[in-house]
Amino acid sequence: MVAQETAGYRLIPFPTIQQYGYRHMLIENEVLTILGDKAKEWIKTLKKQGFKTEPAFGRLLGLEGNYYEQLLDFETWDKDQLERHLSTISLEGL
């Protein structure tokens, strides 16, 4: 990969699969696939209220602190672990 100079900053590209945005997207997709339509609608509602994606997922998942970093913690979990954790989330009242 070749570094580029833009507005005085040196940009060094790295593969998409290593970028936080892509990694968050994979985790968020897995969460929504497991939790289903009610969770999808809840996230959409929060986004319409002005929440960014990661903080919306942080609220859904009951995370505290840095949602961006905490979402990445789920990368180390296998599907069974994630499903067990998500089964503890009540979607009632969402």
Short mmCIF file of C-alpha atoms in Angstrom, two decimals:
data_model
loop_
_atom_site.label_atom_id
_atom_site.label_comp_id
_atom_site.label_asym_id
_atom_site.label_seq_id
_atom_site.Cartn_x
_atom_site.Cartn_y
_atom_site.Cartn_z
CA MET A 1 0.00 0.00 0.00
CA VAL A 2 1.18 3.46 -0.80
CA ALA A 3 0.95 6.39 1.61
CA GLN A 4 -0.75 9.52 0.29
CA GLU A 5 -0.31 13.15 1.26
CA THR A 6 -3.59 15.04 1.78
CA ALA A 7 -3.91 18.55 3.23
CA GLY A 8 -0.56 18.17 4.94
CA TYR A 9 -1.42 14.79 6.49
CA ARG A 10 0.18 11.54 5.51
CA LEU A 11 -2.49 8.90 5.03
CA ILE A 12 -1.52 5.27 5.21
CA PRO A 13 -4.35 3.05 3.98
CA PHE A 14 -4.95 -0.31 5.57
CA PRO A 15 -7.25 -3.18 4.57
CA THR A 16 -10.98 -2.68 5.03
CA ILE A 17 -11.31 -5.77 7.22
CA GLN A 18 -9.02 -4.12 9.79
CA GLN A 19 -10.95 -0.83 9.93
CA TYR A 20 -13.17 -0.19 12.95
CA GLY A 21 -16.20 0.80 10.88
CA TYR A 22 -16.19 -2.48 8.98
CA ARG A 23 -15.58 -4.52 12.11
CA HIS A 24 -18.43 -2.73 13.94
CA MET A 25 -20.72 -3.37 10.97
CA LEU A 26 -20.08 -7.13 11.12
CA ILE A 27 -20.82 -7.27 14.85
CA GLU A 28 -23.93 -5.08 14.54
CA ASN A 29 -25.22 -7.27 11.72
CA GLU A 30 -24.76 -10.40 13.81
CA VAL A 31 -26.54 -8.80 16.79
CA LEU A 32 -29.50 -7.75 14.62
CA THR A 33 -29.65 -11.15 12.93
CA ILE A 34 -29.91 -12.84 16.33
CA LEU A 35 -32.27 -10.33 18.00
CA GLY A 36 -34.53 -9.78 15.00
CA ASP A 37 -36.94 -7.14 13.80
CA LYS A 38 -37.81 -5.57 17.16
CA ALA A 39 -34.16 -4.72 17.78
CA LYS A 40 -33.80 -3.41 14.21
CA GLU A 41 -36.75 -1.07 14.69
CA TRP A 42 -35.39 0.11 18.04
CA ILE A 43 -32.02 0.96 16.49
CA LYS A 44 -33.78 2.81 13.63
CA THR A 45 -35.79 4.81 16.16
CA LEU A 46 -32.66 5.82 18.08
CA LYS A 47 -30.93 6.79 14.81
CA LYS A 48 -33.90 9.01 13.90
CA GLN A 49 -33.53 10.65 17.31
CA GLY A 50 -29.95 11.56 16.43
CA PHE A 51 -27.96 8.73 17.97
CA LYS A 52 -24.91 7.52 16.08
CA THR A 53 -24.88 3.81 15.28
CA GLU A 54 -22.42 2.59 17.92
CA PRO A 55 -24.04 4.49 20.82
CA ALA A 56 -27.44 3.14 19.71
CA PHE A 57 -26.09 -0.41 19.84
CA GLY A 58 -24.43 0.38 23.15
CA ARG A 59 -27.81 1.31 24.60
CA LEU A 60 -29.45 -1.79 23.16
CA LEU A 61 -26.73 -4.03 24.59
CA GLY A 62 -26.55 -2.27 27.96
CA LEU A 63 -22.93 -1.23 27.44
CA GLU A 64 -21.36 1.57 29.44
CA GLY A 65 -18.36 3.68 28.60
CA ASN A 66 -16.68 3.52 25.21
CA TYR A 67 -19.19 1.80 22.91
CA TYR A 68 -16.74 1.83 20.01
CA GLU A 69 -14.19 -0.27 21.91
CA GLN A 70 -16.73 -2.42 23.74
CA LEU A 71 -18.43 -3.52 20.52
CA LEU A 72 -15.10 -4.88 19.32
CA ASP A 73 -14.93 -7.12 22.39
CA PHE A 74 -17.67 -9.22 20.77
CA GLU A 75 -15.26 -10.17 17.96
CA THR A 76 -13.60 -12.67 20.27
CA TRP A 77 -16.89 -14.41 21.09
CA ASP A 78 -18.17 -17.39 19.16
CA LYS A 79 -21.79 -17.42 17.99
CA ASP A 80 -22.98 -19.52 20.96
CA GLN A 81 -21.48 -17.07 23.46
CA LEU A 82 -23.06 -14.13 21.65
CA GLU A 83 -26.45 -15.84 21.47
CA ARG A 84 -26.33 -16.67 25.19
CA HIS A 85 -25.45 -13.07 26.05
CA LEU A 86 -28.11 -11.61 23.77
CA SER A 87 -30.74 -13.96 25.21
CA THR A 88 -30.41 -12.02 28.49
CA ILE A 89 -31.50 -8.77 26.82
CA SER A 90 -35.14 -7.92 27.28
CA LEU A 91 -36.68 -6.44 24.16
CA GLU A 92 -39.88 -5.67 26.07
CA GLY A 93 -40.49 -1.97 26.28
CA LEU A 94 -38.25 -1.21 23.32
#
